[in-house]
PDB file of C-alpha atoms and ligand atoms in Angstrom:
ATOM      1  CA  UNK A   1      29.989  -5.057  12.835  1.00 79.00           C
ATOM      2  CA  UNK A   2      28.933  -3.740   9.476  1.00 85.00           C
ATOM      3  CA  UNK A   3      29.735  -0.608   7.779  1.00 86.00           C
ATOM      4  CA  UNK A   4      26.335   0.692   7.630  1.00 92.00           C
ATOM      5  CA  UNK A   5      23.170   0.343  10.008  1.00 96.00           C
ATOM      6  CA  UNK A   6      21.130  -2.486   8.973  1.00 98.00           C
ATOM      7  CA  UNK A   7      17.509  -1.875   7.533  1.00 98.00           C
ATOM      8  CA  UNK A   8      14.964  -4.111   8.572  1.00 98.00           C
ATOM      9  CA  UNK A   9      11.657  -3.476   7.095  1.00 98.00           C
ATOM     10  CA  UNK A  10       8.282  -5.106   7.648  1.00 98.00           C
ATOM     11  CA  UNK A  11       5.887  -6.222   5.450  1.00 98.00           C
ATOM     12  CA  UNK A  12       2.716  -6.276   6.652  1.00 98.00           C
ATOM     13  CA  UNK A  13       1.027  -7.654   3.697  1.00 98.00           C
ATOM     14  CA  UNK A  14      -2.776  -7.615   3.705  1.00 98.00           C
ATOM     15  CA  UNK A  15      -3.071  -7.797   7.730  1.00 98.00           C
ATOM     16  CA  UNK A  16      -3.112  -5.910  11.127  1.00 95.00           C
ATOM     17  CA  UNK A  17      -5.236  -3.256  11.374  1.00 95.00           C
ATOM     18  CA  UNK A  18      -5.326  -0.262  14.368  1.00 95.00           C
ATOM     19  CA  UNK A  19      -4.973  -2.520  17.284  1.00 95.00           C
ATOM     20  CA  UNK A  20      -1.622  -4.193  15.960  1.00 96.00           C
ATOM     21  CA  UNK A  21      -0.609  -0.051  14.439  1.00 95.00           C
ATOM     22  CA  UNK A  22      -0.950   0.909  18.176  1.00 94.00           C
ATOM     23  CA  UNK A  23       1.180  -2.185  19.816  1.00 94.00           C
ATOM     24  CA  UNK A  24       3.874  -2.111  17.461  1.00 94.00           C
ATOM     25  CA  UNK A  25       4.263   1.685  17.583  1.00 91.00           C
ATOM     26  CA  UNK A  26       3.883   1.143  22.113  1.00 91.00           C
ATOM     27  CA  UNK A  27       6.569  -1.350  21.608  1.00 89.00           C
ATOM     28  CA  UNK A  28       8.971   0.159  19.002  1.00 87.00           C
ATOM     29  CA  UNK A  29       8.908   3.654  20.545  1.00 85.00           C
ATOM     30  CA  UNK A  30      10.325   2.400  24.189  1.00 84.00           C
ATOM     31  CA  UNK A  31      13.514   1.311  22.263  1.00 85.00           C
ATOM     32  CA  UNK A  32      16.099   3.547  20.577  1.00 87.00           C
ATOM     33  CA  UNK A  33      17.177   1.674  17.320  1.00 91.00           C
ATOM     34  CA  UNK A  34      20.698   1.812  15.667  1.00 94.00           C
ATOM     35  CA  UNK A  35      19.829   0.100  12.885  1.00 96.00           C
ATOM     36  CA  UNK A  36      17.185   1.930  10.766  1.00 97.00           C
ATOM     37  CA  UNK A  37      13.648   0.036  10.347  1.00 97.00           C
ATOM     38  CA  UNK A  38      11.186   0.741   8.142  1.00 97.00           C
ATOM     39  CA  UNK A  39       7.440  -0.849   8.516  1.00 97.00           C
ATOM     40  CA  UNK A  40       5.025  -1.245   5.497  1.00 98.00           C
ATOM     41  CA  UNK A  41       1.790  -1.148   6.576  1.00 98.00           C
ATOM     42  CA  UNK A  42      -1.908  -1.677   4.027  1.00 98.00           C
ATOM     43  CA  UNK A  43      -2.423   1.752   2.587  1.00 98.00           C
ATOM     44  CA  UNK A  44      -5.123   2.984   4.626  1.00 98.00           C
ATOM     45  CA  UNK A  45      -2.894   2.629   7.627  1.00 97.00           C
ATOM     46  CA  UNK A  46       0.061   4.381   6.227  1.00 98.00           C
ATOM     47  CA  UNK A  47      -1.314   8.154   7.502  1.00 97.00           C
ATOM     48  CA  UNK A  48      -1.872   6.780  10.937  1.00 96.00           C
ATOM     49  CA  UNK A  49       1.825   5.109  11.037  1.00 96.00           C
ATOM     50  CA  UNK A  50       2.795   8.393  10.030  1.00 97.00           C
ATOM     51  CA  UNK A  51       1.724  10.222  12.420  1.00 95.00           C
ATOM     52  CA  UNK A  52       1.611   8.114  15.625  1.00 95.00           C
ATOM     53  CA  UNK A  53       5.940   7.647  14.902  1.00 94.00           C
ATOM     54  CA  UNK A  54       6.103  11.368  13.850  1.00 91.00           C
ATOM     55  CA  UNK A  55       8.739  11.882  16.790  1.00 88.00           C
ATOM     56  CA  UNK A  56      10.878   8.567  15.922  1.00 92.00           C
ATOM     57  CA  UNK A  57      13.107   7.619  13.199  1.00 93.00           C
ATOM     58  CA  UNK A  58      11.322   4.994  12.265  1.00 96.00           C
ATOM     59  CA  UNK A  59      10.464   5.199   8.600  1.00 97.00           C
ATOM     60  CA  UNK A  60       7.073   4.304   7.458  1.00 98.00           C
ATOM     61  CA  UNK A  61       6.397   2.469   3.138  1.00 98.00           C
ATOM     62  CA  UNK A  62       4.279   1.273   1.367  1.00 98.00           C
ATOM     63  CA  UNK A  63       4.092  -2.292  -0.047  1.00 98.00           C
ATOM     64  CA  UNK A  64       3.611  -1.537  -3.436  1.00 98.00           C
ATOM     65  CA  UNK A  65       3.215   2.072  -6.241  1.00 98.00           C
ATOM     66  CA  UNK A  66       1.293   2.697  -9.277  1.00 98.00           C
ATOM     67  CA  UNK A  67       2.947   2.569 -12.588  1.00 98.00           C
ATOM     68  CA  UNK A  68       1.110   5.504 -13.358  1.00 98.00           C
ATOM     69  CA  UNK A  69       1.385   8.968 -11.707  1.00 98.00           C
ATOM     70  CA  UNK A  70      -2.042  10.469 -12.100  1.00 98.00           C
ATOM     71  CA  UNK A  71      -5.883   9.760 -14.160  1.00 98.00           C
ATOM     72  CA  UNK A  72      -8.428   7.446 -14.655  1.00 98.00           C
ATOM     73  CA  UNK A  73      -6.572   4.686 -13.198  1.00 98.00           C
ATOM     74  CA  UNK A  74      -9.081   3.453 -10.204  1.00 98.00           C
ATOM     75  CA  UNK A  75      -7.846   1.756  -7.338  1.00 97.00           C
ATOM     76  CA  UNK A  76      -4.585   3.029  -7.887  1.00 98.00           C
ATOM     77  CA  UNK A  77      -1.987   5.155  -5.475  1.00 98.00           C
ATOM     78  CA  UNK A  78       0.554   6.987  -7.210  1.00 98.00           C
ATOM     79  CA  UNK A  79       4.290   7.666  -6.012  1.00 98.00           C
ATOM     80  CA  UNK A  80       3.833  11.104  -5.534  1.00 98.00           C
ATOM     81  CA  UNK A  81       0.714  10.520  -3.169  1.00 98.00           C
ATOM     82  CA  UNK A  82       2.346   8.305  -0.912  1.00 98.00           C
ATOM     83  CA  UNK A  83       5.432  11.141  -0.081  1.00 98.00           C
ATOM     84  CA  UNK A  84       2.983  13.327   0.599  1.00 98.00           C
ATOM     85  CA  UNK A  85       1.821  11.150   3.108  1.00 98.00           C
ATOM     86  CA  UNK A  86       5.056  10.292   4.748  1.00 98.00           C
ATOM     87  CA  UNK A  87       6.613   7.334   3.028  1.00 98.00           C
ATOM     88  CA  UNK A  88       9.878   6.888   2.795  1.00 98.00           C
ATOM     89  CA  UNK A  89      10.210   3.619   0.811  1.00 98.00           C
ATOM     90  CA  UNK A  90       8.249   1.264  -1.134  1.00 98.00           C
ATOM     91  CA  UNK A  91       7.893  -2.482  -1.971  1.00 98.00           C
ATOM     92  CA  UNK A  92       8.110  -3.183  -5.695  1.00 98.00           C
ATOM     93  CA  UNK A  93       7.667  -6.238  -7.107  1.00 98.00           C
ATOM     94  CA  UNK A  94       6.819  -8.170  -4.531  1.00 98.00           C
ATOM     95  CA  UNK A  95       6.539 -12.182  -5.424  1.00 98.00           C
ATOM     96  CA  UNK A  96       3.074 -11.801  -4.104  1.00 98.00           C
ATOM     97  CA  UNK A  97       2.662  -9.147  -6.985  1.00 98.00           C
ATOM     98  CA  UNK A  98       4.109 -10.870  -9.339  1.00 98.00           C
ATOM     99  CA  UNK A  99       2.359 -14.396  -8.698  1.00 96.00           C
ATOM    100  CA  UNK A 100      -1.171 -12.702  -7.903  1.00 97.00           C
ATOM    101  CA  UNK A 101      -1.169  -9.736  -9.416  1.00 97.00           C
ATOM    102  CA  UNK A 102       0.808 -10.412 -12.848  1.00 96.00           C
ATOM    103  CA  UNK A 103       3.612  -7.615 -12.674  1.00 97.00           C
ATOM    104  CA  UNK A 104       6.261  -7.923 -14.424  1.00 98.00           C
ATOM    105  CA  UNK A 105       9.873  -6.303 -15.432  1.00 98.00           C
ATOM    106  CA  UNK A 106       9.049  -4.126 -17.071  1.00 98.00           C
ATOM    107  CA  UNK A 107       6.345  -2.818 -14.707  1.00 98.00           C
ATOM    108  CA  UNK A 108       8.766  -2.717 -12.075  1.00 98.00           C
ATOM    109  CA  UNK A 109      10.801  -0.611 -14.106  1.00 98.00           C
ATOM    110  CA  UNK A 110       8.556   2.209 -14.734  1.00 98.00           C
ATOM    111  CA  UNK A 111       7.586   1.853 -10.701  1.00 98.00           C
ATOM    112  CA  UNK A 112      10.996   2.330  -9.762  1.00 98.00           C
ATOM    113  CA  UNK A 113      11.178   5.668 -12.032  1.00 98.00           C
ATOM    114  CA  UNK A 114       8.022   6.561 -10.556  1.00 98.00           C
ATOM    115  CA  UNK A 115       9.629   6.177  -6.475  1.00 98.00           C
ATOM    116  CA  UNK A 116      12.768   7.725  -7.433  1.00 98.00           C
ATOM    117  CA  UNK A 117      11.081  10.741  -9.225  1.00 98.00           C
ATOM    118  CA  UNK A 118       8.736  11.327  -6.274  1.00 98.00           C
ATOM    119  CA  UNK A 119      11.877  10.814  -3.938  1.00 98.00           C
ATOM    120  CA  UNK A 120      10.597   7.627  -2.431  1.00 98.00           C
ATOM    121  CA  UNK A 121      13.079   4.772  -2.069  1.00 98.00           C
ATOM    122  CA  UNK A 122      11.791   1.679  -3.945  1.00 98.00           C
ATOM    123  CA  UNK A 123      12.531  -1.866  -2.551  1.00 99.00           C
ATOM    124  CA  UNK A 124      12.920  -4.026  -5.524  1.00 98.00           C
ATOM    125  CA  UNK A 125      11.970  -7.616  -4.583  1.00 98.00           C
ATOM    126  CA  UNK A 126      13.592 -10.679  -6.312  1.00 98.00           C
ATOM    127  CA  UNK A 127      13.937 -14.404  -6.173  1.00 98.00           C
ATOM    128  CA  UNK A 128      13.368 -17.680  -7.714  1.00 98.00           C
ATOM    129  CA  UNK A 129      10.452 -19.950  -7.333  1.00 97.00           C
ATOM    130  CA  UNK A 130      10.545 -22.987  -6.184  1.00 97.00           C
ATOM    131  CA  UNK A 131      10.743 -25.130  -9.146  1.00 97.00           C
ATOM    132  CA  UNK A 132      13.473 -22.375 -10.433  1.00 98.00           C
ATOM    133  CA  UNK A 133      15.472 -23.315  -7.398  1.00 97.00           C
ATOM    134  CA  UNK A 134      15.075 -26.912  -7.584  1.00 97.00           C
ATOM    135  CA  UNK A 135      16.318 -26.683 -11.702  1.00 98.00           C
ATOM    136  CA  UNK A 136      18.954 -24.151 -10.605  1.00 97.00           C
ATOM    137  CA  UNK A 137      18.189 -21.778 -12.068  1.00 98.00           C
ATOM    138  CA  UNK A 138      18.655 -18.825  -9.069  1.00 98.00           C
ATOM    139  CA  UNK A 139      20.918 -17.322 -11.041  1.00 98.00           C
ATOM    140  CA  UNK A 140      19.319 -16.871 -14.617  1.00 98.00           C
ATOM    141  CA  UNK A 141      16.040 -15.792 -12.539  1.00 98.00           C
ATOM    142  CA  UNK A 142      18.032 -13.071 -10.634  1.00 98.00           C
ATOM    143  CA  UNK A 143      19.553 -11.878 -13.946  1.00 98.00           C
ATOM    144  CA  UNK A 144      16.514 -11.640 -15.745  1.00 98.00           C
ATOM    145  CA  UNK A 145      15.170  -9.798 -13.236  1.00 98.00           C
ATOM    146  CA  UNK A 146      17.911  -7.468 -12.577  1.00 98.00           C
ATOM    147  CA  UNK A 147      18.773  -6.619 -15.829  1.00 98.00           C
ATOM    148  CA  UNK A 148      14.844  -5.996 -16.672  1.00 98.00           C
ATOM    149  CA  UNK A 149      13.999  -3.887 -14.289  1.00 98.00           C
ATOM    150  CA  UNK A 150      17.334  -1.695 -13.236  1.00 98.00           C
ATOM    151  CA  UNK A 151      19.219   0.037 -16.241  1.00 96.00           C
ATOM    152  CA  UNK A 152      18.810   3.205 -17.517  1.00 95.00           C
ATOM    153  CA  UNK A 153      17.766   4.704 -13.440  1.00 95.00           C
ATOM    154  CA  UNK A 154      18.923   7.984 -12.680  1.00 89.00           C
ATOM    155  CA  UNK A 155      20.174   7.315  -9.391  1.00 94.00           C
ATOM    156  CA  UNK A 156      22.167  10.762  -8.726  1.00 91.00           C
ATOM    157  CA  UNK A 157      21.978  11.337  -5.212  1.00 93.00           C
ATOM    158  CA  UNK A 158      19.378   8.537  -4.643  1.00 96.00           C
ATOM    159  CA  UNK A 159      18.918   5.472  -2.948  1.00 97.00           C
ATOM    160  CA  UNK A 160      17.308   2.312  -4.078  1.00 98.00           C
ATOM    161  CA  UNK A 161      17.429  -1.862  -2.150  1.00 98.00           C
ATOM    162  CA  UNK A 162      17.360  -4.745  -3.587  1.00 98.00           C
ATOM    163  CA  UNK A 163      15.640  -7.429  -1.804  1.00 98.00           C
ATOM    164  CA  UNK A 164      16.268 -10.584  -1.894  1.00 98.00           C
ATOM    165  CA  UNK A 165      13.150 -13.402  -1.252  1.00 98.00           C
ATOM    166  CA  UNK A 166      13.272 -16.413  -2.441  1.00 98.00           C
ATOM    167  CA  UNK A 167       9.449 -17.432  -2.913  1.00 98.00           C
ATOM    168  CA  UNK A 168       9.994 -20.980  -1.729  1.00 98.00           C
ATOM    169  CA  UNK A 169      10.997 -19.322   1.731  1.00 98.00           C
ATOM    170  CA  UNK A 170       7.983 -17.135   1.752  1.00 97.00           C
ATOM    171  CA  UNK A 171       5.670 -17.856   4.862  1.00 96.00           C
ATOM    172  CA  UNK A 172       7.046 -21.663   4.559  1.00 96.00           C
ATOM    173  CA  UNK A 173       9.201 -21.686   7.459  1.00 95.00           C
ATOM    174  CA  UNK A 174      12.075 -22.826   5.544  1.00 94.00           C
ATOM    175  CA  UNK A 175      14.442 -19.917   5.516  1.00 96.00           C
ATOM    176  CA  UNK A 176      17.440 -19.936   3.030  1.00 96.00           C
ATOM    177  CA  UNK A 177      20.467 -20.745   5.191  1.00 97.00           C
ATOM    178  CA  UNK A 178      22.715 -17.963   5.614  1.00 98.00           C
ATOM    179  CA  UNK A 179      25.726 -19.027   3.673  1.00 98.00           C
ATOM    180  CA  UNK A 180      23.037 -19.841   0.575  1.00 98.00           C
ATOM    181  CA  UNK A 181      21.894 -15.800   0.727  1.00 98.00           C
ATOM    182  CA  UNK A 182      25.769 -15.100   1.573  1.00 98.00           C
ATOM    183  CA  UNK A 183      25.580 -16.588  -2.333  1.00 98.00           C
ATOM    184  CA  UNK A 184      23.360 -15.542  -3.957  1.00 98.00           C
ATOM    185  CA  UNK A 185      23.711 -11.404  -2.401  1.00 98.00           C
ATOM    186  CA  UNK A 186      27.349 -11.755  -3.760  1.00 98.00           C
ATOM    187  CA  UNK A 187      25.698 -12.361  -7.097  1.00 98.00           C
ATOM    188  CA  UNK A 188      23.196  -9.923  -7.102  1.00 98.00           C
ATOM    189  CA  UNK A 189      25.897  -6.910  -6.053  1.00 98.00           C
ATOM    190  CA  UNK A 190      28.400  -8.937  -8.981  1.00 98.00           C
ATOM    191  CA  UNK A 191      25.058  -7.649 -11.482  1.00 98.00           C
ATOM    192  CA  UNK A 192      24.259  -4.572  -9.810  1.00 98.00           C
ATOM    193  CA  UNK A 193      28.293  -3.452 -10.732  1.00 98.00           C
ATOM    194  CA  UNK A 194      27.659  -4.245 -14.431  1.00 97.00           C
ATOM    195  CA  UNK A 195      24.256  -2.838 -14.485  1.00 97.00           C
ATOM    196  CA  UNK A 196      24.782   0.768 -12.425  1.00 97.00           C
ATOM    197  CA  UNK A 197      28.438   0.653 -12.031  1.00 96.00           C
ATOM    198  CA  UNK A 198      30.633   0.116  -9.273  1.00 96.00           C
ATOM    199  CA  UNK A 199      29.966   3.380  -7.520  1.00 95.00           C
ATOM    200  CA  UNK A 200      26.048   3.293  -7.332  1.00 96.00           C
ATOM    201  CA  UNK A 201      26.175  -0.507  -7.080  1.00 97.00           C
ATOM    202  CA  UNK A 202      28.308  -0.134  -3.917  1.00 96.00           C
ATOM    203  CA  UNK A 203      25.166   2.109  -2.417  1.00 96.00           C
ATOM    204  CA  UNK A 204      22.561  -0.712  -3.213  1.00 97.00           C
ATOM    205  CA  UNK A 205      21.920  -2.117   0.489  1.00 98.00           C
ATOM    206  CA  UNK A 206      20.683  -5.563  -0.390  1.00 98.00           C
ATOM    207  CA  UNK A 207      18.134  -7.218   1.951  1.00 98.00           C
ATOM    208  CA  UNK A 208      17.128 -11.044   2.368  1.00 98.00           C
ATOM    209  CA  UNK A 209      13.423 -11.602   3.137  1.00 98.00           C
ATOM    210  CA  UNK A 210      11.817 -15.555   3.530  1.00 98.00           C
ATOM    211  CA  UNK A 211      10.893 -17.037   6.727  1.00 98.00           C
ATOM    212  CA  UNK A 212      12.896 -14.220   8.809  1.00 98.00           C
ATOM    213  CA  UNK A 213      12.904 -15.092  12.352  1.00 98.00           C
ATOM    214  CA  UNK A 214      14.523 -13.603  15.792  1.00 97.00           C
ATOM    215  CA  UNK A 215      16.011 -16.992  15.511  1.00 97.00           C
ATOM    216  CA  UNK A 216      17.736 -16.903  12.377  1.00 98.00           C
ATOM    217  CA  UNK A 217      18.470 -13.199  12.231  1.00 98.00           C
ATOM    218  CA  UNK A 218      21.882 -12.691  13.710  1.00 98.00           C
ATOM    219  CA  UNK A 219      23.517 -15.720  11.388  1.00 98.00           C
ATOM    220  CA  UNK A 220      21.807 -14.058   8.512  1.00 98.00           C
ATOM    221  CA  UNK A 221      22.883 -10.268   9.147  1.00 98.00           C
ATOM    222  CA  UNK A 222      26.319 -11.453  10.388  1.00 97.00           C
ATOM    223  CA  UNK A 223      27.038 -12.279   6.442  1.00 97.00           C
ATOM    224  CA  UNK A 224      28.731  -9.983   4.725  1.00 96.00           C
ATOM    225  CA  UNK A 225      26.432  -8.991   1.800  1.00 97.00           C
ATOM    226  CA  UNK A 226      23.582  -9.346   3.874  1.00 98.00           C
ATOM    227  CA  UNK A 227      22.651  -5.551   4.425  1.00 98.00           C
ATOM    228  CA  UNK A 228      19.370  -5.724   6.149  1.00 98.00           C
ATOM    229  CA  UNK A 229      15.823  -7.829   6.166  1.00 98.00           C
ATOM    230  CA  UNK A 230      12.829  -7.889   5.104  1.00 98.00           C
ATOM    231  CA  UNK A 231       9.758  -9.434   7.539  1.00 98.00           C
ATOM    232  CA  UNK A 232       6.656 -10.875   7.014  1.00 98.00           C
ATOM    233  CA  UNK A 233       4.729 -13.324   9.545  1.00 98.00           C
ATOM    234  CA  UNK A 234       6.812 -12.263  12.452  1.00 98.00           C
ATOM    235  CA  UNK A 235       6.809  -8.385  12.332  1.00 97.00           C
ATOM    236  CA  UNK A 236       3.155  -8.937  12.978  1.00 97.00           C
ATOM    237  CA  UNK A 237       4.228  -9.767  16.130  1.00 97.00           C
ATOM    238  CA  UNK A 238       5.299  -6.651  17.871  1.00 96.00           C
ATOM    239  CA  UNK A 239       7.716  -8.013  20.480  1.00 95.00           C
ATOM    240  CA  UNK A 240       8.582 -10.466  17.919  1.00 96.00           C
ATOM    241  CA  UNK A 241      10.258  -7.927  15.367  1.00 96.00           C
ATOM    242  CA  UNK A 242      11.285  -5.632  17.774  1.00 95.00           C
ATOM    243  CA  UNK A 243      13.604  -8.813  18.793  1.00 96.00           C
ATOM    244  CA  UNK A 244      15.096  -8.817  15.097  1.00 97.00           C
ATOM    245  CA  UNK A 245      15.526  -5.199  15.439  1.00 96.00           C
ATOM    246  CA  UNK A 246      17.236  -5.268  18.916  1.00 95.00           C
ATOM    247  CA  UNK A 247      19.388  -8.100  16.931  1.00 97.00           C
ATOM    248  CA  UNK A 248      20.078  -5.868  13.943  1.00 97.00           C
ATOM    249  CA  UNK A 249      20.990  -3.255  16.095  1.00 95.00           C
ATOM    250  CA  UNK A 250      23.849  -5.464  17.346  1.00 94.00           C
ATOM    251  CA  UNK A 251      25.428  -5.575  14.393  1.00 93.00           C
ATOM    252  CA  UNK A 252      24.906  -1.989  13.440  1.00 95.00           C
ATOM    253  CA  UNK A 253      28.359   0.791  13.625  1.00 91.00           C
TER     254      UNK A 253
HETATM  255  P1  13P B 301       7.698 -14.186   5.686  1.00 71.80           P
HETATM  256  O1  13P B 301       8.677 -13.495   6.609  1.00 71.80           O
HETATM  257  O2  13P B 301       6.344 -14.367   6.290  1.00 71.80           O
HETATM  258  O3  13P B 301       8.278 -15.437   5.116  1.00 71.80           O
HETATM  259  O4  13P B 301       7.457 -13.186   4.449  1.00 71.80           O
HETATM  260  C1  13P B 301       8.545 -12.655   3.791  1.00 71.80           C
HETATM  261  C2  13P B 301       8.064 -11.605   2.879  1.00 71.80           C
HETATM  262  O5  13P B 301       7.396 -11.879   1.905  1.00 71.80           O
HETATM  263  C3  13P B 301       8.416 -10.211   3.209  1.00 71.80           C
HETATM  264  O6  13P B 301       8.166  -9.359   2.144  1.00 71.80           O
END
């Protein structure tokens, strides 16, 4: 039993569309969850999720925010636009957006400002590659990236996840084991307690994300650092997910 419900979030990446919005909201709103979910749908879904789970607790993000709050920045979608459509979270720094899309620290950074000022609560995603892993070299990755993209937040009152997704267990099938994440979460909350303090670090719910299964989920979430997950390829199934959040739920006060 944890402390706190669990947060599972799904990523949806760059997939489903309205038929998959309407059987995942059919299957999520028969169930009453304990654990709080969240579900990250492509932008031009996020008004529909919205409004179809208007009457649930379910909490509806965005996979990624603009650096930049407002101007001649085209095909951007600023913080303050997505909570005024209903998000509650977003996805920053994805490895996707990092590996694709070139984003960096720094630009992490000045997205997390940008969440926290509009009241959104950013994800920030972390995690070694897989040549990074093979070198060992978790740690210094996780560091770098922590110590980058976290100090000087004003976190009064706010909340803010870490997640934790190791690219090599990204859409491979190859999940970290449980114990490794047990690891490497222990780490990340050892940084976040130099970084923010013990106080705010103790309020950082740290997810694992990377080949997140109904199969692996209870071994994962039963470890203690493990605060939630974050799901790619299978919360695009809808009974699928709802599966890891039934199993979340199990574990949830
Ligand atoms: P998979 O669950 O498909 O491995 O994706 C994980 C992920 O990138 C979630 O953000």
């Amino acid at each position: 039993m944890k402390k706190r419900a669990p947060l599972v979030v799904a990523n949806w990446k760059l997939n489903g569309g309205t038929d998959l919005i309407c059987t995942s909201v059919a299957s999520f709103l028969t169930k009453s969850f304990k654990a709080e979910i969240g579900i990250a749908p492509p932008y031009v879904y996020i008004s529909d999720m919205v409004s179809f789970l208007r009457n649930s607790a379910i909490m509806v993000g965005s996979q990624n925010v603009s650096k930049f709050a407002s101007g001649a920045f085209t095909g951007e979608t600023s913080a303050q636009m997505l909570k005024e459509v209903g998000c509650g979270f977003c996805l920053i720094g994805h490895s996707e957006r990092r590996q694709v899309f070139l984003e960096n620290d720094a630009s992490c950074h000045t997205k997390i400002e940008r969440a926290l000022t509009a009241e959104l609560m950013p994800i920030l995603c972390v995690g070694e590659n897989n040549q990074q892993h093979e070198l060992g070299l978790t740690q210094d990755i996780l560091y770098r990236q922590l110590h980058q993209a976290l100090p000087g937040l004003e976190l009064q009152g706010k909340r803010l996840c870490i997640a934790y997704e190791p690219v090599w267990a990204i859409g491979t099938g190859k999940a970290a084991t449980a114990e490794q994440v047990q690891q490497v979460h222990e780490y990340i909350h050892q940084e976040l307690v130099e970084i923010l303090g013990a106080e705010a670090a103790g309020q950082v719910q740290i997810l694992y994300g990377g080949s997140v299964k109904k199969d692996n989920a209870a071994e994962l979430l039963a470890m203690p650092n493990v605060d939630g997950l974050l799901v790619g390829g299978a919360s695009l199934d809808p009974e699928h997910f709802t599966q890891i959040c039934s199993i979340a739920n199990d574990v949830a006060p």
